[in-house]
Amino acid sequence: MTVNDDSFTSWKNREEIAESMIPIIGKLHREQDVTVLVHSRSLVNKSVVSILKTHRFARQIAGEELSVTETLPFLQTLTTLDLGPSQIDIGMLAADYKADSRGLTVEEFTAEAVAGATGENKIERRDGRDVVLYGFGRIGRLVARLLIEKAGSGNGLRLRAIVVRGGGEADLVKRASLLRRDSIHGQFQGTITVDEANSTIVANGNTIKVIYANDPSEVDYTAYGIENAILIDNTGKWRDREGLSKHLRPGIDKVVLTAPGKGDVPNIVHGVNHDTIKPDERILSCASCTTNAIVPPLKAMDDEYGVLRGHVETVHSFTNDQNLLDNYHKADRRGRSAPLNMVITETGAASAVAKALPELKAPITGSSIRVPVPDVSIAILSLRLGRETTRDEVLEYLRDVSLHSPLKRQIDFTTAPDAVSMDFVGSRHASIVDAGATKVDGDNAILYLWYDNEFGYSCQVIRVVQHVSGVEYPTFPAPAA
């Protein structure tokens, strides 16, 4: 047998193992509300090849490839345990087991590592929480995709309605088509049908009412059977407490804004300050995509090195508020053609850092350039540190943060030497550290942080909504503090 034959046989064996994992992952998710992860990446509803690629990715961040032969025993052991709702990272279980020297069996080690999700410790499955989307643009449709994707167990967030202004003939069909096909993010994973008579879209079995209204005051959500719902405002039309309070109509309990909040509206970056949300807070903001991209790495660097001052320059994809061709715009430069120009503009991300990370006393400045790409941006974060360090030390630290810290869902890490922006379309992290571009000289560090300003940000929004709704389940093994 040749080397090529050996490689192909190995691939086929791993395919077979990954194939056997799919029904186990699906059953755990549907019946016990358990989401199986590999290094913070969900394996729910993934194909054979996607499972293998997710395992292989561990090589970039952990230094060596992770095989399905290593993780399968842990997955099989989970089926024998009395698990409650949780997220369980079999990649981390395999890595921690390899580092453990006590001589435990896989079964003993797994039972110990996930003890917080079993027996008397497990939390009860909660009733689903209604969610309403107000606005159905770029972020609204991606949030809808995520809500539908996560509805598999039937006990999490339930997308009940979408509120939009009437758009004329075949409005519902056109909106469903935009949900079904996306030029950047591809096809919707599942089936979508339209019931024009009842003004509903049915996506993967989820019946979503489409409500037409020109103002929040026109809607009584209880008339549609919606109760105690979280409303996600994707329009950005109202950003202060007074304006957003208009959404607190019958049937709505909380309002989450997908734009920077003004005044006393809390700006929340999941992973950094979501635990500061007061139980009785009814209005909050998920800040901006750029704020979500820079605050987690800023916190990580400040925790380890101290940050004395910083500047962030964002090279940002163009957005819907710019013009396709030169035309009037209330901003000075945004009226110029977005696909033809680099456009200097402002960013509020630097000033928003103080709201999300008040313990960081360092002054942070910022500016932005819009460039002719449709999605994925990069934040160049230049920092003056509290002590001198080396490039290798910083990279090893950030690699570890992306793997083991409470910020591992926010910060990703890539060593790919040929990485470009389109490689990060669909990333679920708030930002991705580009190891190859990182520069460190004494107490100066420059981090290059990629981020999918549409999808990665939408994932952060969903995490905040899960947290305030009470369906953000604990992760095991627990990340290091």
PDB file of N, CA, C and O in Angstrom, residues 239-246 248 253-257 264-266 280-285:
ATOM      1  N   ARG A 239     -32.254  55.227  19.890  1.00  0.00           N
ATOM      2  CA  ARG A 239     -31.046  54.766  20.575  1.00  0.00           C
ATOM      3  C   ARG A 239     -30.977  55.172  22.043  1.00  0.00           C
ATOM      4  O   ARG A 239     -30.098  54.711  22.759  1.00  0.00           O
ATOM      5  N   ASP A 240     -31.886  56.025  22.473  1.00  0.00           N
ATOM      6  CA  ASP A 240     -31.878  56.402  23.885  1.00  0.00           C
ATOM      7  C   ASP A 240     -33.034  55.714  24.606  1.00  0.00           C
ATOM      8  O   ASP A 240     -33.892  55.073  23.988  1.00  0.00           O
ATOM      9  N   ARG A 241     -33.058  55.854  25.919  1.00  0.00           N
ATOM     10  CA  ARG A 241     -34.060  55.144  26.717  1.00  0.00           C
ATOM     11  C   ARG A 241     -35.473  55.591  26.363  1.00  0.00           C
ATOM     12  O   ARG A 241     -36.392  54.767  26.274  1.00  0.00           O
ATOM     13  N   GLU A 242     -35.649  56.867  26.159  1.00  0.00           N
ATOM     14  CA  GLU A 242     -36.990  57.379  25.851  1.00  0.00           C
ATOM     15  C   GLU A 242     -37.511  56.771  24.544  1.00  0.00           C
ATOM     16  O   GLU A 242     -38.653  56.304  24.467  1.00  0.00           O
ATOM     17  N   GLY A 243     -36.674  56.782  23.516  1.00  0.00           N
ATOM     18  CA  GLY A 243     -37.113  56.248  22.230  1.00  0.00           C
ATOM     19  C   GLY A 243     -37.342  54.753  22.268  1.00  0.00           C
ATOM     20  O   GLY A 243     -38.355  54.236  21.770  1.00  0.00           O
ATOM     21  N   LEU A 244     -36.414  54.017  22.882  1.00  0.00           N
ATOM     22  CA  LEU A 244     -36.532  52.559  22.927  1.00  0.00           C
ATOM     23  C   LEU A 244     -37.676  52.098  23.819  1.00  0.00           C
ATOM     24  O   LEU A 244     -38.217  51.001  23.637  1.00  0.00           O
ATOM     25  N   SER A 245     -38.080  52.949  24.767  1.00  0.00           N
ATOM     26  CA  SER A 245     -39.205  52.595  25.642  1.00  0.00           C
ATOM     27  C   SER A 245     -40.516  52.477  24.871  1.00  0.00           C
ATOM     28  O   SER A 245     -41.476  51.853  25.359  1.00  0.00           O
ATOM     29  N   LYS A 246     -40.552  53.032  23.679  1.00  0.00           N
ATOM     30  CA  LYS A 246     -41.761  52.916  22.845  1.00  0.00           C
ATOM     31  C   LYS A 246     -42.072  51.453  22.523  1.00  0.00           C
ATOM     32  O   LYS A 246     -43.208  51.101  22.220  1.00  0.00           O
ATOM     33  N   LEU A 248     -41.871  48.981  24.589  1.00  0.00           N
ATOM     34  CA  LEU A 248     -42.387  48.264  25.761  1.00  0.00           C
ATOM     35  C   LEU A 248     -43.912  48.261  25.731  1.00  0.00           C
ATOM     36  O   LEU A 248     -44.592  48.863  26.555  1.00  0.00           O
ATOM     37  N   ASP A 253     -41.246  42.362  27.166  1.00  0.00           N
ATOM     38  CA  ASP A 253     -40.654  42.520  28.495  1.00  0.00           C
ATOM     39  C   ASP A 253     -39.343  43.289  28.456  1.00  0.00           C
ATOM     40  O   ASP A 253     -39.064  44.100  29.334  1.00  0.00           O
ATOM     41  N   LYS A 254     -38.507  43.019  27.438  1.00  0.00           N
ATOM     42  CA  LYS A 254     -37.205  43.667  27.341  1.00  0.00           C
ATOM     43  C   LYS A 254     -36.934  44.076  25.897  1.00  0.00           C
ATOM     44  O   LYS A 254     -37.450  43.468  24.956  1.00  0.00           O
ATOM     45  N   VAL A 255     -36.061  45.100  25.755  1.00  0.00           N
ATOM     46  CA  VAL A 255     -35.674  45.603  24.428  1.00  0.00           C
ATOM     47  C   VAL A 255     -34.155  45.564  24.314  1.00  0.00           C
ATOM     48  O   VAL A 255     -33.447  46.048  25.197  1.00  0.00           O
ATOM     49  N   VAL A 256     -33.677  44.975  23.233  1.00  0.00           N
ATOM     50  CA  VAL A 256     -32.242  44.902  22.955  1.00  0.00           C
ATOM     51  C   VAL A 256     -31.970  45.609  21.643  1.00  0.00           C
ATOM     52  O   VAL A 256     -32.561  45.285  20.609  1.00  0.00           O
ATOM     53  N   LEU A 257     -31.073  46.582  21.674  1.00  0.00           N
ATOM     54  CA  LEU A 257     -30.736  47.387  20.498  1.00  0.00           C
ATOM     55  C   LEU A 257     -29.469  46.865  19.839  1.00  0.00           C
ATOM     56  O   LEU A 257     -28.473  46.611  20.516  1.00  0.00           O
ATOM     57  N   ASP A 264     -28.095  56.771  29.215  1.00  0.00           N
ATOM     58  CA  ASP A 264     -27.870  55.786  30.272  1.00  0.00           C
ATOM     59  C   ASP A 264     -28.197  54.361  29.830  1.00  0.00           C
ATOM     60  O   ASP A 264     -28.280  53.461  30.666  1.00  0.00           O
ATOM     61  N   VAL A 265     -28.374  54.152  28.531  1.00  0.00           N
ATOM     62  CA  VAL A 265     -28.637  52.786  28.044  1.00  0.00           C
ATOM     63  C   VAL A 265     -27.348  51.966  28.156  1.00  0.00           C
ATOM     64  O   VAL A 265     -26.319  52.342  27.583  1.00  0.00           O
ATOM     65  N   PRO A 266     -27.348  50.839  28.890  1.00  0.00           N
ATOM     66  CA  PRO A 266     -26.126  50.038  29.038  1.00  0.00           C
ATOM     67  C   PRO A 266     -25.658  49.488  27.693  1.00  0.00           C
ATOM     68  O   PRO A 266     -26.460  48.968  26.913  1.00  0.00           O
ATOM     69  N   ASP A 280     -33.579  43.671  36.577  1.00  0.00           N
ATOM     70  CA  ASP A 280     -34.750  44.495  36.263  1.00  0.00           C
ATOM     71  C   ASP A 280     -34.508  45.464  35.117  1.00  0.00           C
ATOM     72  O   ASP A 280     -35.379  46.280  34.795  1.00  0.00           O
ATOM     73  N   GLU A 281     -33.331  45.381  34.455  1.00  0.00           N
ATOM     74  CA  GLU A 281     -33.044  46.257  33.318  1.00  0.00           C
ATOM     75  C   GLU A 281     -33.869  45.811  32.124  1.00  0.00           C
ATOM     76  O   GLU A 281     -33.780  44.659  31.690  1.00  0.00           O
ATOM     77  N   ARG A 282     -34.641  46.716  31.564  1.00  0.00           N
ATOM     78  CA  ARG A 282     -35.535  46.353  30.469  1.00  0.00           C
ATOM     79  C   ARG A 282     -35.034  46.830  29.115  1.00  0.00           C
ATOM     80  O   ARG A 282     -35.550  46.395  28.084  1.00  0.00           O
ATOM     81  N   ILE A 283     -34.055  47.733  29.118  1.00  0.00           N
ATOM     82  CA  ILE A 283     -33.555  48.284  27.854  1.00  0.00           C
ATOM     83  C   ILE A 283     -32.034  48.243  27.864  1.00  0.00           C
ATOM     84  O   ILE A 283     -31.394  48.733  28.796  1.00  0.00           O
ATOM     85  N   LEU A 284     -31.449  47.660  26.841  1.00  0.00           N
ATOM     86  CA  LEU A 284     -29.988  47.629  26.750  1.00  0.00           C
ATOM     87  C   LEU A 284     -29.555  47.572  25.291  1.00  0.00           C
ATOM     88  O   LEU A 284     -30.349  47.299  24.395  1.00  0.00           O
ATOM     89  N   SER A 285     -28.259  47.830  25.091  1.00  0.00           N
ATOM     90  CA  SER A 285     -27.681  47.870  23.755  1.00  0.00           C
ATOM     91  C   SER A 285     -26.552  46.853  23.651  1.00  0.00           C
ATOM     92  O   SER A 285     -25.863  46.576  24.632  1.00  0.00           O
TER      93      SER A 285
END
